[in-house]
XYZ file of C-alpha atoms in Angstrom:
639
model
C 29.923 19.536 -19.974
C 27.107 18.228 -17.860
C 27.867 17.406 -14.265
C 25.866 15.208 -11.876
C 26.992 15.845 -8.389
C 23.666 17.028 -7.098
C 21.845 14.006 -8.386
C 23.743 11.598 -6.154
C 20.957 11.844 -3.571
C 18.328 11.086 -6.225
C 20.187 8.025 -7.691
C 22.706 9.154 -10.179
C 25.743 7.198 -9.464
C 24.965 6.391 -5.828
C 24.571 2.610 -5.602
C 22.455 2.972 -2.444
C 19.669 4.496 -4.385
C 20.114 2.122 -7.326
C 19.441 -0.663 -4.913
C 16.046 0.619 -4.315
C 15.100 1.444 -7.782
C 12.859 -0.747 -9.834
C 12.016 -0.601 -13.293
C 8.886 1.456 -13.684
C 9.613 3.442 -10.646
C 9.058 0.637 -8.330
C 11.524 -0.584 -5.748
C 14.641 -2.715 -5.683
C 15.668 -4.470 -2.532
C 16.592 -1.774 0.030
C 20.293 -2.174 0.692
C 21.217 -1.939 4.456
C 24.445 0.042 4.164
C 26.769 0.039 7.077
C 27.630 3.636 6.574
C 25.269 5.716 8.882
C 25.103 8.646 6.324
C 23.928 6.289 3.741
C 21.311 4.783 6.035
C 20.078 8.400 6.823
C 20.082 9.072 2.980
C 17.938 5.999 2.406
C 15.326 7.120 4.978
C 14.886 10.363 3.069
C 13.926 8.827 -0.218
C 10.422 8.130 -1.460
C 10.564 5.211 -3.797
C 7.036 5.315 -5.064
C 6.791 9.045 -5.876
C 8.254 8.846 -9.405
C 9.717 6.597 -12.042
C 12.952 7.034 -10.026
C 13.079 7.627 -6.215
C 12.527 11.185 -4.983
C 13.930 13.013 -1.826
C 11.074 13.652 0.653
C 11.415 17.342 0.501
C 11.071 17.379 -3.252
C 7.825 15.549 -3.495
C 4.883 17.521 -4.610
C 2.291 14.677 -4.247
C 0.472 14.100 -0.822
C 2.266 11.196 0.828
C 2.749 9.264 4.035
C 5.644 7.007 5.062
C 5.372 4.476 7.794
C 8.724 3.035 8.972
C 9.424 -0.384 10.178
C 10.385 1.124 13.511
C 6.955 2.672 14.000
C 5.307 -0.761 13.033
C 7.422 -2.566 15.682
C 6.817 0.085 18.322
C 2.968 -0.225 18.086
C 3.078 -4.025 17.624
C 0.799 -3.911 14.612
C 0.067 -7.447 13.079
C -1.903 -6.593 9.980
C -1.097 -3.893 7.435
C -4.746 -2.910 7.299
C -4.583 -1.827 10.855
C -1.505 0.282 10.292
C -3.225 2.014 7.457
C -6.092 3.160 9.674
C -3.675 5.738 11.078
C -3.051 7.223 7.594
C -4.971 10.455 6.484
C -7.399 9.870 3.737
C -7.754 5.972 4.236
C -10.898 4.247 5.386
C -10.657 0.480 6.181
C -13.426 -2.074 6.052
C -13.026 -5.642 7.415
C -15.779 -8.065 7.039
C -15.666 -9.874 10.320
C -12.620 -11.554 11.794
C -9.048 -11.341 10.878
C -8.570 -12.878 7.539
C -11.945 -11.677 6.372
C -12.175 -9.596 3.257
C -10.482 -6.297 3.998
C -10.860 -3.282 1.794
C -9.133 0.146 1.896
C -10.555 3.258 0.246
C -8.413 6.182 -0.407
C -9.924 9.636 -0.561
C -13.343 8.233 -1.009
C -12.487 5.794 -3.718
C -13.331 2.171 -4.320
C -10.982 -0.577 -3.243
C -9.948 -1.358 -6.916
C -9.038 2.347 -7.472
C -5.925 1.910 -5.050
C -2.860 0.253 -6.710
C -1.090 -1.989 -4.270
C 2.487 -3.081 -4.759
C 4.758 -5.386 -2.679
C 8.410 -4.806 -3.623
C 7.194 -3.300 -6.911
C 4.861 -6.188 -7.776
C 1.201 -5.468 -8.445
C -0.728 -7.829 -6.119
C -4.418 -7.216 -6.768
C -6.513 -10.059 -7.841
C -7.380 -10.165 -11.500
C -10.866 -11.330 -10.739
C -11.890 -8.219 -8.757
C -9.092 -5.760 -9.607
C -8.519 -4.957 -5.893
C -6.117 -6.401 -3.206
C -7.628 -8.133 -0.119
C -5.631 -6.678 2.830
C -6.961 -9.510 5.058
C -3.918 -11.507 3.895
C -1.186 -9.145 4.559
C 0.863 -9.507 7.771
C 3.239 -6.808 9.100
C 6.009 -9.337 10.143
C 8.600 -8.621 7.332
C 7.909 -5.147 6.363
C 10.595 -2.402 6.276
C 8.439 0.548 5.332
C 5.113 1.471 3.780
C 4.723 4.325 1.294
C 1.262 5.838 0.472
C 0.996 8.387 -2.354
C -2.439 10.038 -2.593
C -4.153 11.373 -5.664
C -4.361 9.963 -9.224
C -1.134 8.286 -10.246
C -2.024 6.471 -13.445
C 0.290 8.514 -15.437
C 3.101 6.727 -13.605
C 1.558 3.353 -12.830
C -1.303 2.846 -15.202
C -4.803 1.331 -14.514
C -6.053 1.206 -10.825
C -3.838 3.898 -9.593
C -6.893 6.091 -9.867
C -6.745 7.419 -6.364
C -3.321 6.575 -5.206
C -0.751 3.918 -4.551
C 0.289 1.811 -1.535
C 3.698 0.341 -1.792
C 4.934 -2.205 0.838
C 8.725 -2.656 0.884
C 9.851 -5.776 2.765
C 13.120 -6.170 4.592
C 16.262 -6.743 2.656
C 19.619 -8.301 3.405
C 22.908 -7.061 5.024
C 26.232 -6.680 3.421
C 29.186 -8.657 5.004
C 27.266 -9.911 7.961
C 24.215 -11.681 9.188
C 21.187 -11.158 11.472
C 18.619 -13.559 12.721
C 15.264 -12.295 14.217
C 12.598 -14.593 15.697
C 9.429 -13.707 17.256
C 6.756 -15.801 19.107
C 3.407 -14.648 20.402
C 0.363 -16.059 22.129
C -3.042 -14.430 22.732
C -6.792 -14.501 23.126
C -8.853 -17.013 21.036
C -5.825 -19.414 20.987
C -3.971 -17.007 18.752
C -0.433 -18.178 17.852
C 2.131 -16.122 15.845
C 5.642 -17.248 14.918
C 8.061 -15.456 12.528
C 11.607 -15.824 11.590
C 13.742 -13.427 9.608
C 17.371 -14.346 8.141
C 19.351 -11.437 6.758
C 22.934 -11.698 5.440
C 25.158 -11.165 2.612
C 28.862 -10.680 1.321
C 30.784 -7.915 -0.370
C 28.829 -7.950 -3.501
C 25.521 -9.408 -2.660
C 22.827 -9.533 0.133
C 19.819 -11.791 0.757
C 16.816 -11.945 3.209
C 14.456 -14.830 3.753
C 11.449 -14.585 6.105
C 8.551 -16.686 7.221
C 5.541 -15.843 9.260
C 2.661 -17.984 10.630
C -0.326 -16.578 12.432
C -3.261 -18.773 13.555
C -6.346 -17.940 15.525
C -9.637 -19.544 16.367
C -11.204 -16.079 15.982
C -14.674 -15.168 17.136
C -18.251 -15.474 15.819
C -18.779 -12.827 13.149
C -22.528 -13.596 13.087
C -25.193 -12.607 15.508
C -26.605 -16.103 15.172
C -25.106 -19.411 16.447
C -21.921 -19.899 18.183
C -19.337 -21.158 15.661
C -16.053 -19.222 15.785
C -14.597 -17.896 12.583
C -10.851 -18.331 12.615
C -7.936 -17.700 10.338
C -4.640 -19.360 9.396
C -2.042 -17.430 7.345
C 1.561 -18.554 6.368
C 3.690 -16.183 4.421
C 7.225 -16.813 2.905
C 9.213 -13.885 1.418
C 12.639 -13.731 -0.095
C 14.799 -10.953 -1.617
C 18.219 -10.877 -3.244
C 20.494 -8.177 -4.594
C 23.709 -8.838 -6.412
C 26.304 -6.270 -7.789
C 27.351 -8.093 -10.924
C 29.913 -5.382 -11.660
C 30.526 -1.965 -10.473
C 27.822 -0.611 -12.744
C 25.415 -3.638 -13.339
C 23.108 -4.794 -10.631
C 20.506 -7.679 -10.397
C 17.642 -7.930 -7.893
C 14.892 -10.445 -7.266
C 12.025 -11.123 -4.897
C 9.585 -13.946 -4.377
C 6.610 -14.026 -2.050
C 4.178 -16.999 -1.152
C 1.046 -16.683 0.783
C -1.203 -19.674 1.944
C -4.195 -18.946 3.954
C -7.663 -20.278 5.025
C -10.145 -18.046 6.479
C -13.635 -18.976 7.972
C -16.557 -17.006 6.717
C -20.330 -17.040 6.974
C -23.134 -16.757 4.420
C -25.149 -13.744 3.889
C -28.893 -13.637 3.249
C -29.267 -9.970 2.186
C -27.347 -8.341 4.958
C -28.082 -10.965 7.492
C -24.799 -12.904 8.394
C -25.802 -16.422 8.900
C -23.667 -18.767 11.102
C -22.210 -21.501 8.645
C -19.120 -23.605 8.014
C -18.161 -21.538 5.008
C -14.550 -20.799 4.302
C -12.076 -19.365 1.644
C -8.579 -20.638 0.844
C -6.034 -19.095 -1.257
C -2.483 -19.717 -2.449
C -0.778 -16.648 -3.948
C 2.603 -16.213 -5.502
C 4.278 -12.984 -6.397
C 7.683 -12.480 -7.741
C 9.956 -10.309 -9.915
C 13.527 -9.955 -11.244
C 15.341 -7.033 -12.506
C 18.586 -5.947 -14.104
C 19.772 -2.363 -13.994
C 22.928 -0.651 -15.214
C 24.505 2.886 -15.375
C 26.589 4.553 -18.098
C 28.557 7.715 -18.329
C 29.285 8.052 -14.657
C 25.716 7.442 -13.726
C 24.103 10.057 -16.068
C 22.367 7.327 -17.937
C 20.548 4.576 -15.935
C 18.593 1.735 -17.732
C 16.545 -1.002 -16.111
C 14.804 -4.131 -17.401
C 12.321 -6.050 -15.274
C 9.798 -8.911 -15.349
C 7.162 -9.706 -12.780
C 4.482 -12.372 -12.350
C 1.722 -13.295 -10.123
C -0.315 -16.513 -9.663
C -3.509 -16.270 -7.634
C -5.620 -19.308 -6.768
C -8.621 -19.204 -4.680
C -11.181 -21.910 -3.471
C -14.046 -21.643 -1.111
C -17.218 -23.230 0.220
C -20.556 -21.657 0.971
C -24.149 -22.984 1.559
C -24.720 -23.145 -2.260
C -21.529 -25.418 -2.935
C -17.949 -24.888 -3.836
C -16.299 -22.205 -5.932
C -12.837 -21.326 -7.135
C -10.832 -19.265 -9.699
C -7.308 -18.789 -10.914
C -5.835 -15.497 -12.042
C -2.376 -14.550 -13.510
C -0.653 -11.319 -14.236
C 2.552 -10.911 -16.271
C 4.311 -7.682 -16.494
C 7.564 -6.593 -18.299
C 9.068 -3.254 -18.629
C 12.071 -1.285 -19.949
C 13.057 2.072 -18.518
C 15.825 4.695 -19.337
C 16.588 7.701 -17.297
C 19.022 10.572 -18.265
C 20.203 12.820 -15.495
C 21.810 16.256 -16.385
C 22.708 19.518 -14.728
C 22.390 23.028 -15.953
C 24.313 25.075 -13.433
C 23.989 28.339 -15.386
C 20.276 28.064 -15.391
C 19.086 28.557 -11.746
C 21.631 25.996 -10.685
C 19.232 23.418 -11.774
C 19.372 19.516 -12.122
C 17.122 17.519 -14.392
C 16.003 14.099 -15.363
C 14.103 12.640 -18.179
C 12.628 9.126 -18.151
C 11.087 7.128 -20.850
C 9.533 3.623 -20.289
C 7.672 1.003 -22.142
C 5.549 -1.733 -20.512
C 3.596 -4.796 -21.425
C 1.077 -6.535 -19.251
C -1.121 -9.655 -19.597
C -3.992 -10.662 -17.265
C -5.772 -13.765 -17.225
C -8.695 -15.301 -15.336
C -10.733 -18.513 -15.290
C -13.192 -20.164 -12.943
C -12.039 -23.549 -11.648
C -15.117 -24.588 -9.623
C -17.391 -24.898 -11.490
C -15.156 -25.262 -14.558
C -15.588 -22.974 -17.537
C -14.361 -24.263 -20.792
C -12.762 -20.953 -21.879
C -10.536 -18.640 -19.699
C -10.323 -15.050 -20.313
C -7.235 -12.800 -20.919
C -6.338 -9.209 -22.016
C -3.094 -7.360 -22.873
C -1.994 -3.802 -22.314
C 0.838 -1.776 -23.648
C 2.005 1.354 -21.817
C 4.291 4.248 -22.823
C 5.502 6.768 -20.214
C 7.469 9.877 -20.178
C 8.404 11.708 -17.021
C 10.306 14.899 -16.395
C 11.813 16.051 -13.077
C 13.498 19.337 -12.365
C 15.267 20.846 -9.211
C 15.820 24.605 -9.238
C 17.978 26.445 -6.780
C 17.570 23.496 -4.321
C 14.274 25.110 -3.535
C 11.707 24.585 -6.370
C 10.967 21.075 -7.548
C 8.615 20.141 -10.373
C 7.589 16.876 -12.034
C 5.354 15.992 -14.934
C 4.361 12.715 -16.439
C 2.337 11.624 -19.561
C 1.199 8.083 -20.215
C -0.527 6.479 -23.154
C -2.109 2.891 -22.640
C -3.101 0.742 -25.510
C -5.838 -1.665 -24.311
C -6.660 -4.759 -26.245
C -10.242 -4.705 -24.870
C -11.006 -1.109 -23.791
C -10.659 2.220 -25.264
C -7.046 3.502 -25.201
C -6.167 5.900 -22.346
C -4.097 9.035 -22.139
C -3.420 10.218 -18.513
C -1.149 12.887 -17.180
C 0.071 14.248 -13.793
C 2.141 17.270 -12.600
C 3.353 18.208 -9.154
C 5.429 20.887 -7.482
C 7.009 21.597 -4.168
C 8.589 24.754 -2.887
C 10.753 25.309 0.103
C 10.642 28.702 1.562
C 14.061 29.738 3.010
C 14.347 30.392 6.735
C 10.834 29.408 7.567
C 11.076 25.651 7.172
C 7.797 25.810 5.247
C 7.191 23.541 2.247
C 4.319 24.172 -0.175
C 3.206 21.314 -2.355
C 0.545 20.668 -5.056
C -0.319 18.152 -7.617
C -2.829 17.434 -10.431
C -3.545 14.437 -12.459
C -5.893 11.960 -14.085
C -6.476 8.305 -13.404
C -8.140 5.262 -14.995
C -9.381 1.992 -13.748
C -10.282 -0.791 -16.177
C -13.292 -2.977 -15.418
C -12.418 -6.136 -13.571
C -12.954 -9.632 -15.079
C -15.882 -10.177 -12.620
C -17.503 -6.920 -13.792
C -16.865 -7.914 -17.573
C -17.803 -11.466 -17.571
C -19.730 -12.305 -14.335
C -19.191 -15.408 -12.041
C -21.144 -18.597 -11.710
C -21.458 -19.096 -7.954
C -23.544 -15.795 -7.593
C -25.189 -16.175 -10.897
C -23.766 -12.761 -11.426
C -23.859 -11.533 -15.176
C -21.087 -9.490 -16.374
C -21.280 -6.485 -18.757
C -18.809 -6.665 -21.646
C -19.694 -3.116 -22.696
C -18.420 -1.411 -19.618
C -16.165 1.611 -20.009
C -13.153 2.235 -17.789
C -13.723 4.574 -14.831
C -11.899 7.984 -15.149
C -10.734 10.324 -12.339
C -9.604 13.907 -12.281
C -7.921 15.154 -9.118
C -5.839 17.862 -7.551
C -4.575 18.851 -4.182
C -2.726 21.609 -2.516
C -1.025 21.705 0.901
C 1.478 23.313 3.329
C 3.987 21.552 5.647
C 5.379 23.422 8.521
C 8.219 22.311 10.764
C 8.532 23.831 14.130
C 10.341 23.628 17.576
C 13.622 23.091 15.953
C 12.374 20.157 13.800
C 10.728 18.404 16.815
C 7.339 18.905 15.196
C 5.898 18.940 11.641
C 2.302 19.529 10.580
C 0.929 19.118 7.044
C -2.562 20.301 5.954
C -3.865 19.231 2.497
C -6.978 20.074 0.582
C -7.987 17.841 -2.276
C -10.798 17.454 -4.875
C -11.454 14.437 -7.133
C -14.158 13.847 -9.766
C -14.796 10.256 -10.745
C -16.839 9.552 -14.126
C -18.337 6.364 -15.312
C -18.283 4.794 -11.945
C -19.209 1.258 -12.108
C -22.230 0.225 -9.890
C -25.076 -2.166 -10.132
C -27.128 -4.933 -8.422
C -26.652 -8.441 -7.429
C -27.345 -9.505 -11.039
C -25.208 -7.178 -13.145
C -23.272 -3.826 -13.308
C -23.270 -0.679 -15.435
C -21.518 2.697 -15.745
C -23.281 5.512 -13.805
C -23.958 8.690 -15.664
C -22.790 11.882 -14.035
C -19.861 12.643 -11.615
C -19.047 11.181 -8.257
C -17.418 13.829 -6.307
C -14.805 13.641 -3.519
C -13.745 16.674 -1.425
C -11.799 16.865 1.697
C -9.037 17.942 4.066
C -6.225 15.739 5.436
C -4.186 16.727 8.490
C -1.149 15.035 9.940
C 0.948 16.088 12.988
C 4.099 14.462 14.372
C 5.649 15.915 17.532
C 8.350 15.122 19.966
C 6.687 16.450 23.103
C 9.656 15.976 25.290
C 12.651 13.773 24.932
C 11.667 10.100 24.172
C 7.890 11.030 24.105
C 6.579 11.039 20.563
C 3.060 11.787 19.426
C 1.387 11.367 15.997
C -2.122 12.839 15.180
C -4.182 12.572 11.982
C -7.558 13.778 10.858
C -9.564 13.507 7.718
C -12.652 15.304 6.528
C -14.284 13.710 3.564
C -17.252 14.478 1.469
C -17.794 11.598 -0.959
C -21.080 11.488 -2.986
C -22.681 9.484 -5.790
C -23.831 11.308 -8.861
C -27.195 11.552 -7.317
C -25.807 13.491 -4.308
C -26.170 10.490 -1.821
C -23.373 9.646 0.460
C -20.906 6.972 -0.651
C -20.943 3.861 1.781
C -18.170 2.792 4.179
C -16.504 6.203 3.917
C -16.686 8.169 7.164
C -16.944 11.982 6.774
C -14.781 12.279 9.855
C -11.905 9.929 10.868
C -8.846 10.395 13.058
C -5.983 8.680 14.803
C -3.756 9.343 17.824
C -0.760 7.492 18.931
C 1.898 8.198 21.623
C 5.087 6.287 22.326
C 7.279 6.741 25.364
C 10.861 5.254 25.719
C 12.407 4.818 28.988
C 15.573 3.317 30.630
C 17.766 4.614 27.761
C 15.491 3.057 25.189
C 15.321 -0.358 26.641
C 11.623 -0.001 27.393
C 8.760 1.450 25.357
C 5.033 2.019 26.145
C 2.418 3.033 23.556
C -1.271 4.146 23.292
C -2.973 3.816 19.834
C -6.507 5.222 19.240
C -8.469 5.077 16.089
C -11.657 7.157 15.642
C -14.198 6.264 12.850
C -17.031 8.636 12.557
C -20.620 7.682 11.704
C -20.872 6.438 8.082
C -23.453 4.983 5.630
C -23.835 1.329 4.567
C -26.366 -0.703 2.731
C -28.957 -3.265 3.853
C -29.264 -5.656 1.030
C -32.221 -7.476 2.605
C -34.354 -5.288 0.323
C -34.049 -4.129 -3.231
C -33.217 -1.517 -3.984
C -30.832 -1.663 -0.944
C -31.957 0.406 2.068
C -29.411 2.964 3.402
C -28.243 2.403 6.986
C -26.002 4.382 9.364
C -23.167 2.692 11.275
C -22.406 4.393 14.591
C -19.117 6.154 15.202
C -16.514 4.339 17.326
C -13.163 4.694 18.996
C -10.825 1.802 19.404
C -7.884 1.957 21.853
C -4.863 -0.354 21.899
C -2.134 -0.201 24.526
C 1.086 -2.054 24.907
C 4.762 -2.155 25.974
C 8.023 -3.825 25.278
C 11.223 -4.292 27.306
C 14.641 -5.272 26.082
C 16.059 -7.775 28.578
C 19.490 -7.704 27.086
C 21.269 -7.570 23.760
C 19.376 -10.538 22.391
C 15.936 -10.887 24.002
C 12.946 -8.631 24.218
C 9.457 -9.202 25.817
C 6.390 -7.478 24.695
C 2.620 -7.333 25.329
C -0.401 -5.419 24.227
C -4.226 -5.165 24.790
C -6.308 -4.504 21.712
C -9.703 -2.836 21.886
C -8.800 -2.168 25.565
C -12.221 -0.788 26.432
C -14.026 -3.635 24.717
C -15.908 -1.392 22.337
C -18.674 -2.960 20.213
C -18.975 -1.563 16.652
C -19.458 -2.468 13.051
C -17.140 -1.817 10.051
C -19.467 -3.579 7.615
C -23.209 -3.876 8.333
C -24.245 -7.137 9.753
C -20.707 -8.262 10.833
C -19.457 -8.497 14.347
C -16.026 -7.199 15.314
C -13.475 -8.375 17.814
C -13.811 -7.381 21.583
C -10.980 -6.907 24.005
C -8.002 -9.273 23.395
C -4.547 -9.822 25.055
C -1.258 -10.846 23.560
C 2.274 -11.451 24.856
C 5.513 -12.595 23.224
C 9.103 -12.846 22.962
C 11.590 -11.617 20.315
C 15.169 -13.039 19.922
C 17.946 -11.371 17.938
C 21.408 -12.729 17.014
């Protein structure tokens, strides 16, 4: 007879893990269990590392997890700024807060990174990538970053990795109210409210966050300030229908308006341009378990509705995009105690997705749409509680493009008595051309190319993680290689697939250390060699980048001070005032933020920080100014 005791920490019959498992390996609402051991167990699970959650020590893929506690201690306000601390990630913001913000993972393009919020894909169907300029930190419980090709698990766009944002969920048999207010430089105002509660069989969370700033002038010309307004609503619910049947749902709404300026080549011209967007993301799922948890099945539907309008010197523009995704997944857990005391799981899944896009200003008579059908098989094995392997295979049937077969495999090995963990992964990725690349867009008189082929990526990595000083410190060093073929590139008029291979090589280092009691330090460093097929350096990908942060708690944890430093090495960009574009170099820079908070009593906390404390001038995108020194202070109330 198969037994399943060891799989409780994976998700077998433990409801805690079921509560964070989505169809397709995404995440259900994290349940905040009252039992401390369950909370500890939750913190050790990586939701995004497989079709079902995986314990941290068993993950063979290169990953980083940022907890909500870390985000609160450093008073981060935008997810993009948090991601600057993650090995392998480069961030480019065009000007002020709210401006187009791209992340590149291991030298990839922005649309090579799949971004999920509570399991829902949130990239625009027009460009195929997610604009991080809209994503506030206010309601986030944790962020998971999985590096390397993940298309075998997640399909198109997971070419170089996945970023999963998990928002805060409800509380069983209780309630909690958290409110924050903040004022700062440039007439910045930020307010947020989080309501969490629930009963014996359900929990719910509702949050709202508003951030408004007059901003600064992103152009060297004129004096107009470029501000931003961002209003975000988020809700999550989980309901135990029966002892073995569970429902979860989530809905997110983002309304924002961001000032921008026009560009003439790479010259940023001071204008009254702006972009407005209203985005709605949501999903609902039903999961159930049979045979004492050995068989788990999940059914889920997700939808996004993305609407954008803007103004520039040439007039108005606008577009609508939708994505509909449904999936069914079944996982069988079984043990073979006589074979290396092993536990196993086998998962099969089918998915359907439809993407649509149309321009609304000026109006096009006919919108565009395309369908995709995915079939996934994943195996996971645990041998002697020491050796862990995973393998996945996916076949995507594309309505428009050539069908795609992708694979991945990973392994982790724990060396007894040394607290050493070896990890390695290999896999392939695919990114389908975006609607812009296929069909063009009217405002820019940009002609699409309907004959484009999907971009394909092959990558592998190998690393070693070592714990030391009685688990007070942990260091991880990973080497990676990736080869991208059919990379899409072009001019201001159209695009095409490049011949040859775009190569990415590098080393990622992360260190976490409790220096002394209550003094914690985190360090990361990335070396990256990312080149085009002709050998030239890829733009906006610094060969050297690093981060350093230190937090010190005092007065029995009532107070906390932090220093957070980001280093971005010299990197290439392009000057589009000539054609072909002229390569330019952006100087290296270091930005330092400092801050503190103090718990006045059980209900109230005061906090403050200084961003860019040394008033460093720098550019992330050629031609765009960045923010100088700014000051912020606020109050948090919890009941």
